[in-house]
Amino acid sequence: MTLDSGQVFHWEKHGDGFVGTIGDRPFYVEQRDGKLFFLGGKGGLIANYFALDHPLAEICASFPQDAIMNAAREFCCGLRIIRQPRWECLATFICSSMKQVAHIRQISRALRHRYGERHQLADIELHSFSAAERIARTSEAELRACALGYRAKNLLATARLVASGEADLESWSALPDDELRPRLCALPGVGAKVANCVMLFAYERLRAFPVDVWIERILKEKYFTRKPRVTAQHLRDFSATYFGEHGGYAQQYLFHHARKTSSRRRGAAARPRWRRPRRFVSASDVRYDSRL
């Protein structure tokens, strides 16, 4: 559920699990009941990436008690916010503008295969996301060949800022939210929504609440039914206070629940795939497995 929730776009189904990369390390991961088995690098990297230290029960208990939030919390039980590499997350969400999840996955795959490093995991070939320096050496025309369209210009310009050190993504981790957000928004192709996505998924600012078309629709239909002309700024202000310290988690649950239970997906496919676990997977539940 976590890997299919629209926060990361390169993991692929393989057998009973998934294959993908964490930074420059290839992994196979598979959840079996309350344990997470893996093949690849070190278990500590897996535990950190999937944020298995987040107190998920406490986070979910902190959500507002209203009908739509309760439904999303029940449907998304176990979903976690991933800790993504900063450049990879920023670049991916620059490419996500006005795109559906399936299209973003296609773009991510094209960028990885064309510019990323190739890795071998048993008999599986995987590609890590390209470094900013590699993207910075390309041209807009080359990037457009990866189906980026107008986003190619923004990705190239931002890659060059990151590669030159003018945009030091790692040092920005020390900035408070009210300084980090405008730094991100100053980058080509980054608006309020993309900035909040990067803050949430790459900088672990769990209060960040990205508002895209899905979330805007949910807020207007469920929380502002009597105010049809509510502004985008009003929605942002409301979200920043109503959903509290873990608003980013609440947003991700609302987003994933809406996508999977929309009118186009009614029926069996809209129901949760897993029963509520007796307890959530933690760092101590990560196990190495030499088999694929």
PDB file of C-alpha atoms in Angstrom:
ATOM      1  CA  MET A   1       0.000   0.000   0.000  1.00  0.00           C
ATOM      2  CA  THR A   2       2.849   2.371   0.846  1.00  0.00           C
ATOM      3  CA  LEU A   3       4.582   1.804  -2.489  1.00  0.00           C
ATOM      4  CA  ASP A   4       1.334   2.344  -4.426  1.00  0.00           C
ATOM      5  CA  SER A   5       0.226   5.501  -2.637  1.00  0.00           C
ATOM      6  CA  GLY A   6       1.634   8.121  -5.017  1.00  0.00           C
ATOM      7  CA  GLN A   7       4.641   9.220  -3.013  1.00  0.00           C
ATOM      8  CA  VAL A   8       7.263   7.149  -4.866  1.00  0.00           C
ATOM      9  CA  PHE A   9       7.056   5.911  -8.452  1.00  0.00           C
ATOM     10  CA  HIS A  10       9.780   3.436  -9.388  1.00  0.00           C
ATOM     11  CA  TRP A  11       9.104   0.255  -7.390  1.00  0.00           C
ATOM     12  CA  GLU A  12       7.886  -2.626  -9.549  1.00  0.00           C
ATOM     13  CA  LYS A  13       5.944  -5.746  -8.567  1.00  0.00           C
ATOM     14  CA  HIS A  14       8.090  -8.884  -8.714  1.00  0.00           C
ATOM     15  CA  GLY A  15       6.742 -12.228  -7.534  1.00  0.00           C
ATOM     16  CA  ASP A  16       5.291 -11.762  -4.068  1.00  0.00           C
ATOM     17  CA  GLY A  17       7.223  -8.563  -3.447  1.00  0.00           C
ATOM     18  CA  PHE A  18       8.717  -5.498  -5.110  1.00  0.00           C
ATOM     19  CA  VAL A  19      12.027  -4.511  -6.665  1.00  0.00           C
ATOM     20  CA  GLY A  20      13.486  -1.020  -6.669  1.00  0.00           C
ATOM     21  CA  THR A  21      16.384   1.079  -5.495  1.00  0.00           C
ATOM     22  CA  ILE A  22      17.048   3.060  -2.342  1.00  0.00           C
ATOM     23  CA  GLY A  23      19.553   5.656  -3.450  1.00  0.00           C
ATOM     24  CA  ASP A  24      22.119   3.645  -5.407  1.00  0.00           C
ATOM     25  CA  ARG A  25      21.344   0.293  -3.772  1.00  0.00           C
ATOM     26  CA  PRO A  26      19.038  -2.274  -5.445  1.00  0.00           C
ATOM     27  CA  PHE A  27      16.559  -4.135  -3.252  1.00  0.00           C
ATOM     28  CA  TYR A  28      13.872  -6.774  -3.309  1.00  0.00           C
ATOM     29  CA  VAL A  29      11.332  -6.373  -0.476  1.00  0.00           C
ATOM     30  CA  GLU A  30       8.457  -8.605   0.516  1.00  0.00           C
ATOM     31  CA  GLN A  31       6.027  -8.312   3.400  1.00  0.00           C
ATOM     32  CA  ARG A  32       4.895 -11.578   4.965  1.00  0.00           C
ATOM     33  CA  ASP A  33       2.323 -10.892   7.650  1.00  0.00           C
ATOM     34  CA  GLY A  34       4.137  -8.885  10.326  1.00  0.00           C
ATOM     35  CA  LYS A  35       7.663  -9.132   8.909  1.00  0.00           C
ATOM     36  CA  LEU A  36       9.490  -7.397   6.073  1.00  0.00           C
ATOM     37  CA  PHE A  37      11.973  -9.589   4.204  1.00  0.00           C
ATOM     38  CA  PHE A  38      14.565  -8.162   1.840  1.00  0.00           C
ATOM     39  CA  LEU A  39      17.421  -8.990  -0.488  1.00  0.00           C
ATOM     40  CA  GLY A  40      20.055  -6.395  -1.314  1.00  0.00           C
ATOM     41  CA  GLY A  41      21.855  -4.014   1.044  1.00  0.00           C
ATOM     42  CA  LYS A  42      21.508  -3.632   4.795  1.00  0.00           C
ATOM     43  CA  GLY A  43      18.357  -3.922   6.849  1.00  0.00           C
ATOM     44  CA  GLY A  44      19.020  -0.579   8.522  1.00  0.00           C
ATOM     45  CA  LEU A  45      18.641   1.157   5.180  1.00  0.00           C
ATOM     46  CA  ILE A  46      15.305  -0.586   4.630  1.00  0.00           C
ATOM     47  CA  ALA A  47      14.070   0.343   8.115  1.00  0.00           C
ATOM     48  CA  ASN A  48      15.059   3.974   7.636  1.00  0.00           C
ATOM     49  CA  TYR A  49      13.608   4.255   4.118  1.00  0.00           C
ATOM     50  CA  PHE A  50      10.232   2.869   5.154  1.00  0.00           C
ATOM     51  CA  ALA A  51      10.294   4.957   8.362  1.00  0.00           C
ATOM     52  CA  LEU A  52       9.655   1.930  10.555  1.00  0.00           C
ATOM     53  CA  ASP A  53      10.512   4.070  13.568  1.00  0.00           C
ATOM     54  CA  HIS A  54       7.488   6.317  13.052  1.00  0.00           C
ATOM     55  CA  PRO A  55       4.951   5.636  15.856  1.00  0.00           C
ATOM     56  CA  LEU A  56       2.197   4.821  13.393  1.00  0.00           C
ATOM     57  CA  ALA A  57      -0.488   4.005  15.950  1.00  0.00           C
ATOM     58  CA  GLU A  58       0.051   7.342  17.695  1.00  0.00           C
ATOM     59  CA  ILE A  59       0.129   9.206  14.394  1.00  0.00           C
ATOM     60  CA  CYS A  60      -3.167   7.681  13.243  1.00  0.00           C
ATOM     61  CA  ALA A  61      -4.755   8.357  16.628  1.00  0.00           C
ATOM     62  CA  SER A  62      -3.867  12.051  16.250  1.00  0.00           C
ATOM     63  CA  PHE A  63      -5.990  12.476  13.105  1.00  0.00           C
ATOM     64  CA  PRO A  64      -9.251  14.456  13.370  1.00  0.00           C
ATOM     65  CA  GLN A  65     -12.281  12.360  14.246  1.00  0.00           C
ATOM     66  CA  ASP A  66     -14.559  12.945  11.282  1.00  0.00           C
ATOM     67  CA  ALA A  67     -16.259  10.578   8.847  1.00  0.00           C
ATOM     68  CA  ILE A  68     -13.978  10.980   5.829  1.00  0.00           C
ATOM     69  CA  MET A  69     -10.777  10.921   7.888  1.00  0.00           C
ATOM     70  CA  ASN A  70     -11.954   7.840   9.801  1.00  0.00           C
ATOM     71  CA  ALA A  71     -12.694   6.029   6.533  1.00  0.00           C
ATOM     72  CA  ALA A  72      -9.275   6.931   5.119  1.00  0.00           C
ATOM     73  CA  ARG A  73      -7.513   5.851   8.313  1.00  0.00           C
ATOM     74  CA  GLU A  74      -9.240   2.469   8.243  1.00  0.00           C
ATOM     75  CA  PHE A  75      -8.615   1.914   4.533  1.00  0.00           C
ATOM     76  CA  CYS A  76      -4.921   2.914   4.659  1.00  0.00           C
ATOM     77  CA  CYS A  77      -4.019   1.121   7.877  1.00  0.00           C
ATOM     78  CA  GLY A  78      -0.248   0.467   7.833  1.00  0.00           C
ATOM     79  CA  LEU A  79       0.671   3.016   5.148  1.00  0.00           C
ATOM     80  CA  ARG A  80       3.865   4.944   5.973  1.00  0.00           C
ATOM     81  CA  ILE A  81       5.553   8.092   4.701  1.00  0.00           C
ATOM     82  CA  ILE A  82       8.798   7.058   2.983  1.00  0.00           C
ATOM     83  CA  ARG A  83      12.091   8.892   3.587  1.00  0.00           C
ATOM     84  CA  GLN A  84      13.207   9.601   0.026  1.00  0.00           C
ATOM     85  CA  PRO A  85      16.581  10.831  -1.271  1.00  0.00           C
ATOM     86  CA  ARG A  86      16.205  14.585  -1.643  1.00  0.00           C
ATOM     87  CA  TRP A  87      17.290  15.141  -5.237  1.00  0.00           C
ATOM     88  CA  GLU A  88      15.378  12.097  -6.447  1.00  0.00           C
ATOM     89  CA  CYS A  89      12.209  13.252  -4.717  1.00  0.00           C
ATOM     90  CA  LEU A  90      12.541  16.846  -5.944  1.00  0.00           C
ATOM     91  CA  ALA A  91      13.206  15.808  -9.535  1.00  0.00           C
ATOM     92  CA  THR A  92      10.360  13.298  -9.581  1.00  0.00           C
ATOM     93  CA  PHE A  93       7.800  15.783  -8.319  1.00  0.00           C
ATOM     94  CA  ILE A  94       8.959  18.456 -10.743  1.00  0.00           C
ATOM     95  CA  CYS A  95       8.093  15.881 -13.415  1.00  0.00           C
ATOM     96  CA  SER A  96       4.731  15.153 -11.783  1.00  0.00           C
ATOM     97  CA  SER A  97       3.070  18.474 -12.597  1.00  0.00           C
ATOM     98  CA  MET A  98      -0.331  17.881 -14.225  1.00  0.00           C
ATOM     99  CA  LYS A  99       0.399  14.160 -14.556  1.00  0.00           C
ATOM    100  CA  GLN A 100      -1.369  11.071 -13.223  1.00  0.00           C
ATOM    101  CA  VAL A 101       0.519   8.470 -11.197  1.00  0.00           C
ATOM    102  CA  ALA A 102       0.830   6.052 -14.132  1.00  0.00           C
ATOM    103  CA  HIS A 103       2.378   8.775 -16.298  1.00  0.00           C
ATOM    104  CA  ILE A 104       4.819   9.799 -13.559  1.00  0.00           C
ATOM    105  CA  ARG A 105       5.936   6.191 -13.289  1.00  0.00           C
ATOM    106  CA  GLN A 106       6.633   6.127 -17.036  1.00  0.00           C
ATOM    107  CA  ILE A 107       8.709   9.309 -16.815  1.00  0.00           C
ATOM    108  CA  SER A 108      10.640   8.006 -13.807  1.00  0.00           C
ATOM    109  CA  ARG A 109      11.388   4.759 -15.626  1.00  0.00           C
ATOM    110  CA  ALA A 110      12.578   6.579 -18.746  1.00  0.00           C
ATOM    111  CA  LEU A 111      14.883   8.887 -16.773  1.00  0.00           C
ATOM    112  CA  ARG A 112      16.354   5.977 -14.841  1.00  0.00           C
ATOM    113  CA  HIS A 113      17.003   3.841 -17.892  1.00  0.00           C
ATOM    114  CA  ARG A 114      18.493   6.679 -19.909  1.00  0.00           C
ATOM    115  CA  TYR A 115      20.577   8.470 -17.269  1.00  0.00           C
ATOM    116  CA  GLY A 116      20.708   6.308 -14.139  1.00  0.00           C
ATOM    117  CA  GLU A 117      23.297   3.722 -13.123  1.00  0.00           C
ATOM    118  CA  ARG A 118      22.534   0.085 -13.896  1.00  0.00           C
ATOM    119  CA  HIS A 119      22.465  -2.443 -11.037  1.00  0.00           C
ATOM    120  CA  GLN A 120      22.092  -6.205 -10.972  1.00  0.00           C
ATOM    121  CA  LEU A 121      20.148  -7.982  -8.244  1.00  0.00           C
ATOM    122  CA  ALA A 122      20.260 -11.725  -8.930  1.00  0.00           C
ATOM    123  CA  ASP A 123      18.803 -11.924 -12.453  1.00  0.00           C
ATOM    124  CA  ILE A 124      17.003  -8.571 -12.240  1.00  0.00           C
ATOM    125  CA  GLU A 125      18.348  -5.392 -13.832  1.00  0.00           C
ATOM    126  CA  LEU A 126      17.496  -2.169 -12.000  1.00  0.00           C
ATOM    127  CA  HIS A 127      18.449   1.465 -12.495  1.00  0.00           C
ATOM    128  CA  SER A 128      18.965   4.037  -9.775  1.00  0.00           C
ATOM    129  CA  PHE A 129      17.812   7.616 -10.270  1.00  0.00           C
ATOM    130  CA  SER A 130      20.272   9.828 -12.100  1.00  0.00           C
ATOM    131  CA  ALA A 131      22.415  12.256 -10.133  1.00  0.00           C
ATOM    132  CA  ALA A 132      21.701  15.952 -10.645  1.00  0.00           C
ATOM    133  CA  GLU A 133      25.146  16.328 -12.236  1.00  0.00           C
ATOM    134  CA  ARG A 134      24.210  13.829 -14.959  1.00  0.00           C
ATOM    135  CA  ILE A 135      20.889  15.518 -15.714  1.00  0.00           C
ATOM    136  CA  ALA A 136      22.637  18.910 -15.749  1.00  0.00           C
ATOM    137  CA  ARG A 137      24.835  17.776 -18.647  1.00  0.00           C
ATOM    138  CA  THR A 138      21.887  16.883 -20.868  1.00  0.00           C
ATOM    139  CA  SER A 139      19.770  19.171 -23.029  1.00  0.00           C
ATOM    140  CA  GLU A 140      16.104  20.110 -22.908  1.00  0.00           C
ATOM    141  CA  ALA A 141      15.531  18.205 -26.140  1.00  0.00           C
ATOM    142  CA  GLU A 142      17.043  15.034 -24.673  1.00  0.00           C
ATOM    143  CA  LEU A 143      14.854  15.284 -21.591  1.00  0.00           C
ATOM    144  CA  ARG A 144      11.770  15.846 -23.706  1.00  0.00           C
ATOM    145  CA  ALA A 145      12.466  12.429 -25.236  1.00  0.00           C
ATOM    146  CA  CYS A 146      11.583  11.010 -21.808  1.00  0.00           C
ATOM    147  CA  ALA A 147       8.023  12.384 -22.196  1.00  0.00           C
ATOM    148  CA  LEU A 148       8.599  15.354 -19.879  1.00  0.00           C
ATOM    149  CA  GLY A 149       7.155  17.953 -22.229  1.00  0.00           C
ATOM    150  CA  TYR A 150       7.445  21.488 -20.812  1.00  0.00           C
ATOM    151  CA  ARG A 151       8.720  19.996 -17.531  1.00  0.00           C
ATOM    152  CA  ALA A 152      12.050  19.245 -19.223  1.00  0.00           C
ATOM    153  CA  LYS A 153      13.088  22.905 -19.077  1.00  0.00           C
ATOM    154  CA  ASN A 154      12.333  23.108 -15.343  1.00  0.00           C
ATOM    155  CA  LEU A 155      14.058  19.833 -14.505  1.00  0.00           C
ATOM    156  CA  LEU A 156      17.188  20.843 -16.418  1.00  0.00           C
ATOM    157  CA  ALA A 157      17.359  24.282 -14.798  1.00  0.00           C
ATOM    158  CA  THR A 158      16.889  22.882 -11.299  1.00  0.00           C
ATOM    159  CA  ALA A 159      19.425  20.096 -11.918  1.00  0.00           C
ATOM    160  CA  ARG A 160      21.998  22.710 -12.870  1.00  0.00           C
ATOM    161  CA  LEU A 161      21.319  24.710  -9.708  1.00  0.00           C
ATOM    162  CA  VAL A 162      21.706  21.573  -7.587  1.00  0.00           C
ATOM    163  CA  ALA A 163      24.798  20.364  -9.456  1.00  0.00           C
ATOM    164  CA  SER A 164      26.507  23.747  -9.058  1.00  0.00           C
ATOM    165  CA  GLY A 165      25.810  23.815  -5.324  1.00  0.00           C
ATOM    166  CA  GLU A 166      23.713  26.958  -5.578  1.00  0.00           C
ATOM    167  CA  ALA A 167      20.766  24.867  -4.367  1.00  0.00           C
ATOM    168  CA  ASP A 168      22.312  22.826  -1.554  1.00  0.00           C
ATOM    169  CA  LEU A 169      19.501  20.379  -0.815  1.00  0.00           C
ATOM    170  CA  GLU A 170      21.356  18.622   1.976  1.00  0.00           C
ATOM    171  CA  SER A 171      22.201  21.753   3.957  1.00  0.00           C
ATOM    172  CA  TRP A 172      18.602  22.927   3.625  1.00  0.00           C
ATOM    173  CA  SER A 173      17.581  20.128   5.995  1.00  0.00           C
ATOM    174  CA  ALA A 174      18.586  22.405   8.886  1.00  0.00           C
ATOM    175  CA  LEU A 175      16.147  25.135   7.843  1.00  0.00           C
ATOM    176  CA  PRO A 176      12.799  25.614   9.597  1.00  0.00           C
ATOM    177  CA  ASP A 177       9.660  25.104   7.518  1.00  0.00           C
ATOM    178  CA  ASP A 178       9.067  28.806   6.910  1.00  0.00           C
ATOM    179  CA  GLU A 179      12.545  29.097   5.339  1.00  0.00           C
ATOM    180  CA  LEU A 180      12.685  25.729   3.576  1.00  0.00           C
ATOM    181  CA  ARG A 181       9.411  26.190   1.696  1.00  0.00           C
ATOM    182  CA  PRO A 182      10.372  29.475  -0.065  1.00  0.00           C
ATOM    183  CA  ARG A 183      13.813  28.052  -0.934  1.00  0.00           C
ATOM    184  CA  LEU A 184      12.109  25.146  -2.682  1.00  0.00           C
ATOM    185  CA  CYS A 185       9.485  27.366  -4.332  1.00  0.00           C
ATOM    186  CA  ALA A 186      12.273  29.495  -5.830  1.00  0.00           C
ATOM    187  CA  LEU A 187      13.462  26.508  -7.880  1.00  0.00           C
ATOM    188  CA  PRO A 188      12.207  26.185 -11.487  1.00  0.00           C
ATOM    189  CA  GLY A 189       9.123  23.989 -11.681  1.00  0.00           C
ATOM    190  CA  VAL A 190       8.398  24.077  -7.953  1.00  0.00           C
ATOM    191  CA  GLY A 191       5.153  25.576  -6.693  1.00  0.00           C
ATOM    192  CA  ALA A 192       3.398  25.249  -3.350  1.00  0.00           C
ATOM    193  CA  LYS A 193       2.154  21.708  -4.000  1.00  0.00           C
ATOM    194  CA  VAL A 194       5.501  20.313  -5.181  1.00  0.00           C
ATOM    195  CA  ALA A 195       7.333  22.114  -2.368  1.00  0.00           C
ATOM    196  CA  ASN A 196       5.056  20.520   0.223  1.00  0.00           C
ATOM    197  CA  CYS A 197       5.520  17.087  -1.369  1.00  0.00           C
ATOM    198  CA  VAL A 198       9.295  17.456  -1.176  1.00  0.00           C
ATOM    199  CA  MET A 199       9.114  18.756   2.395  1.00  0.00           C
ATOM    200  CA  LEU A 200       6.985  15.773   3.392  1.00  0.00           C
ATOM    201  CA  PHE A 201       8.685  12.948   1.499  1.00  0.00           C
ATOM    202  CA  ALA A 202      12.314  14.127   1.413  1.00  0.00           C
ATOM    203  CA  TYR A 203      12.684  16.339   4.492  1.00  0.00           C
ATOM    204  CA  GLU A 204      10.304  14.480   6.814  1.00  0.00           C
ATOM    205  CA  ARG A 205       8.297  17.606   7.638  1.00  0.00           C
ATOM    206  CA  LEU A 206       5.268  15.597   8.681  1.00  0.00           C
ATOM    207  CA  ARG A 207       3.073  18.658   9.040  1.00  0.00           C
ATOM    208  CA  ALA A 208       3.412  19.553   5.343  1.00  0.00           C
ATOM    209  CA  PHE A 209       0.064  19.116   3.565  1.00  0.00           C
ATOM    210  CA  PRO A 210       0.267  19.053  -0.267  1.00  0.00           C
ATOM    211  CA  VAL A 211      -2.959  20.186  -1.940  1.00  0.00           C
ATOM    212  CA  ASP A 212      -3.432  18.706  -5.412  1.00  0.00           C
ATOM    213  CA  VAL A 213      -6.643  18.251  -7.399  1.00  0.00           C
ATOM    214  CA  TRP A 214      -7.636  15.148  -5.399  1.00  0.00           C
ATOM    215  CA  ILE A 215      -7.137  16.827  -2.029  1.00  0.00           C
ATOM    216  CA  GLU A 216      -8.747  20.079  -3.157  1.00  0.00           C
ATOM    217  CA  ARG A 217     -11.822  18.103  -4.232  1.00  0.00           C
ATOM    218  CA  ILE A 218     -11.944  16.225  -0.910  1.00  0.00           C
ATOM    219  CA  LEU A 219     -11.612  19.397   1.158  1.00  0.00           C
ATOM    220  CA  LYS A 220     -14.286  21.227  -0.796  1.00  0.00           C
ATOM    221  CA  GLU A 221     -16.745  18.319  -0.911  1.00  0.00           C
ATOM    222  CA  LYS A 222     -16.291  17.059   2.645  1.00  0.00           C
ATOM    223  CA  TYR A 223     -15.240  20.056   4.725  1.00  0.00           C
ATOM    224  CA  PHE A 224     -16.606  23.092   2.857  1.00  0.00           C
ATOM    225  CA  THR A 225     -19.882  21.855   1.433  1.00  0.00           C
ATOM    226  CA  ARG A 226     -21.573  25.192   2.196  1.00  0.00           C
ATOM    227  CA  LYS A 227     -18.751  27.350   0.814  1.00  0.00           C
ATOM    228  CA  PRO A 228     -18.493  26.634  -2.941  1.00  0.00           C
ATOM    229  CA  ARG A 229     -16.178  29.599  -3.531  1.00  0.00           C
ATOM    230  CA  VAL A 230     -13.549  28.767  -0.938  1.00  0.00           C
ATOM    231  CA  THR A 231     -10.095  29.907  -2.090  1.00  0.00           C
ATOM    232  CA  ALA A 232      -6.935  27.841  -2.416  1.00  0.00           C
ATOM    233  CA  GLN A 233      -5.305  29.937   0.302  1.00  0.00           C
ATOM    234  CA  HIS A 234      -8.207  29.232   2.637  1.00  0.00           C
ATOM    235  CA  LEU A 235      -7.813  25.501   1.997  1.00  0.00           C
ATOM    236  CA  ARG A 236      -4.097  25.704   2.789  1.00  0.00           C
ATOM    237  CA  ASP A 237      -4.753  27.651   5.993  1.00  0.00           C
ATOM    238  CA  PHE A 238      -7.447  25.207   7.072  1.00  0.00           C
ATOM    239  CA  SER A 239      -5.266  22.173   6.377  1.00  0.00           C
ATOM    240  CA  ALA A 240      -2.317  23.604   8.283  1.00  0.00           C
ATOM    241  CA  THR A 241      -4.351  23.798  11.493  1.00  0.00           C
ATOM    242  CA  TYR A 242      -7.132  21.201  11.267  1.00  0.00           C
ATOM    243  CA  PHE A 243      -4.946  18.155  10.562  1.00  0.00           C
ATOM    244  CA  GLY A 244      -2.287  19.004  13.111  1.00  0.00           C
ATOM    245  CA  GLU A 245       1.319  17.893  13.578  1.00  0.00           C
ATOM    246  CA  HIS A 246       0.918  14.837  11.332  1.00  0.00           C
ATOM    247  CA  GLY A 247      -1.027  16.541   8.572  1.00  0.00           C
ATOM    248  CA  GLY A 248       1.222  14.992   5.928  1.00  0.00           C
ATOM    249  CA  TYR A 249       0.185  11.515   6.998  1.00  0.00           C
ATOM    250  CA  ALA A 250      -3.478  12.578   7.050  1.00  0.00           C
ATOM    251  CA  GLN A 251      -3.091  13.996   3.538  1.00  0.00           C
ATOM    252  CA  GLN A 252      -1.513  10.811   2.225  1.00  0.00           C
ATOM    253  CA  TYR A 253      -4.277   8.680   3.725  1.00  0.00           C
ATOM    254  CA  LEU A 254      -6.979  10.938   2.272  1.00  0.00           C
ATOM    255  CA  PHE A 255      -5.242  10.955  -1.119  1.00  0.00           C
ATOM    256  CA  HIS A 256      -4.747   7.195  -1.356  1.00  0.00           C
ATOM    257  CA  HIS A 257      -8.247   6.425  -0.095  1.00  0.00           C
ATOM    258  CA  ALA A 258      -9.802   8.802  -2.639  1.00  0.00           C
ATOM    259  CA  ARG A 259      -7.805   7.379  -5.560  1.00  0.00           C
ATOM    260  CA  LYS A 260      -8.667   3.790  -4.734  1.00  0.00           C
ATOM    261  CA  THR A 261     -12.352   4.299  -3.942  1.00  0.00           C
ATOM    262  CA  SER A 262     -13.347   6.791  -6.636  1.00  0.00           C
ATOM    263  CA  SER A 263     -16.449   6.094  -8.733  1.00  0.00           C
ATOM    264  CA  ARG A 264     -14.265   4.579 -11.442  1.00  0.00           C
ATOM    265  CA  ARG A 265     -12.884   1.971  -9.031  1.00  0.00           C
ATOM    266  CA  ARG A 266     -15.960   0.829  -7.179  1.00  0.00           C
ATOM    267  CA  GLY A 267     -16.434  -2.826  -6.353  1.00  0.00           C
ATOM    268  CA  ALA A 268     -13.983  -5.442  -5.167  1.00  0.00           C
ATOM    269  CA  ALA A 269     -10.915  -3.528  -6.358  1.00  0.00           C
ATOM    270  CA  ALA A 270     -11.806  -0.623  -4.079  1.00  0.00           C
ATOM    271  CA  ARG A 271     -11.619  -2.654  -0.875  1.00  0.00           C
ATOM    272  CA  PRO A 272      -8.450  -2.764   1.238  1.00  0.00           C
ATOM    273  CA  ARG A 273      -6.077  -5.559   0.259  1.00  0.00           C
ATOM    274  CA  TRP A 274      -4.974  -6.355   3.820  1.00  0.00           C
ATOM    275  CA  ARG A 275      -6.724  -6.935   7.092  1.00  0.00           C
ATOM    276  CA  ARG A 276      -5.867  -4.627   9.954  1.00  0.00           C
ATOM    277  CA  PRO A 277      -2.619  -5.991  11.440  1.00  0.00           C
ATOM    278  CA  ARG A 278      -2.401  -6.926  15.090  1.00  0.00           C
ATOM    279  CA  ARG A 279       0.554  -4.588  15.243  1.00  0.00           C
ATOM    280  CA  PHE A 280       2.512  -2.517  12.744  1.00  0.00           C
ATOM    281  CA  VAL A 281       5.796  -3.662  11.206  1.00  0.00           C
ATOM    282  CA  SER A 282       8.766  -2.128  13.045  1.00  0.00           C
ATOM    283  CA  ALA A 283      12.528  -2.016  12.530  1.00  0.00           C
ATOM    284  CA  SER A 284      12.928  -5.219  14.533  1.00  0.00           C
ATOM    285  CA  ASP A 285      10.746  -7.052  11.995  1.00  0.00           C
ATOM    286  CA  VAL A 286      13.171  -6.634   9.061  1.00  0.00           C
ATOM    287  CA  ARG A 287      14.708  -9.931   7.912  1.00  0.00           C
ATOM    288  CA  TYR A 288      17.301 -10.749   5.241  1.00  0.00           C
ATOM    289  CA  ASP A 289      16.331 -13.510   2.796  1.00  0.00           C
ATOM    290  CA  SER A 290      18.775 -14.838   0.185  1.00  0.00           C
ATOM    291  CA  ARG A 291      15.942 -16.128  -2.029  1.00  0.00           C
ATOM    292  CA  LEU A 292      13.985 -14.119  -4.588  1.00  0.00           C
TER     293      LEU A 292
END
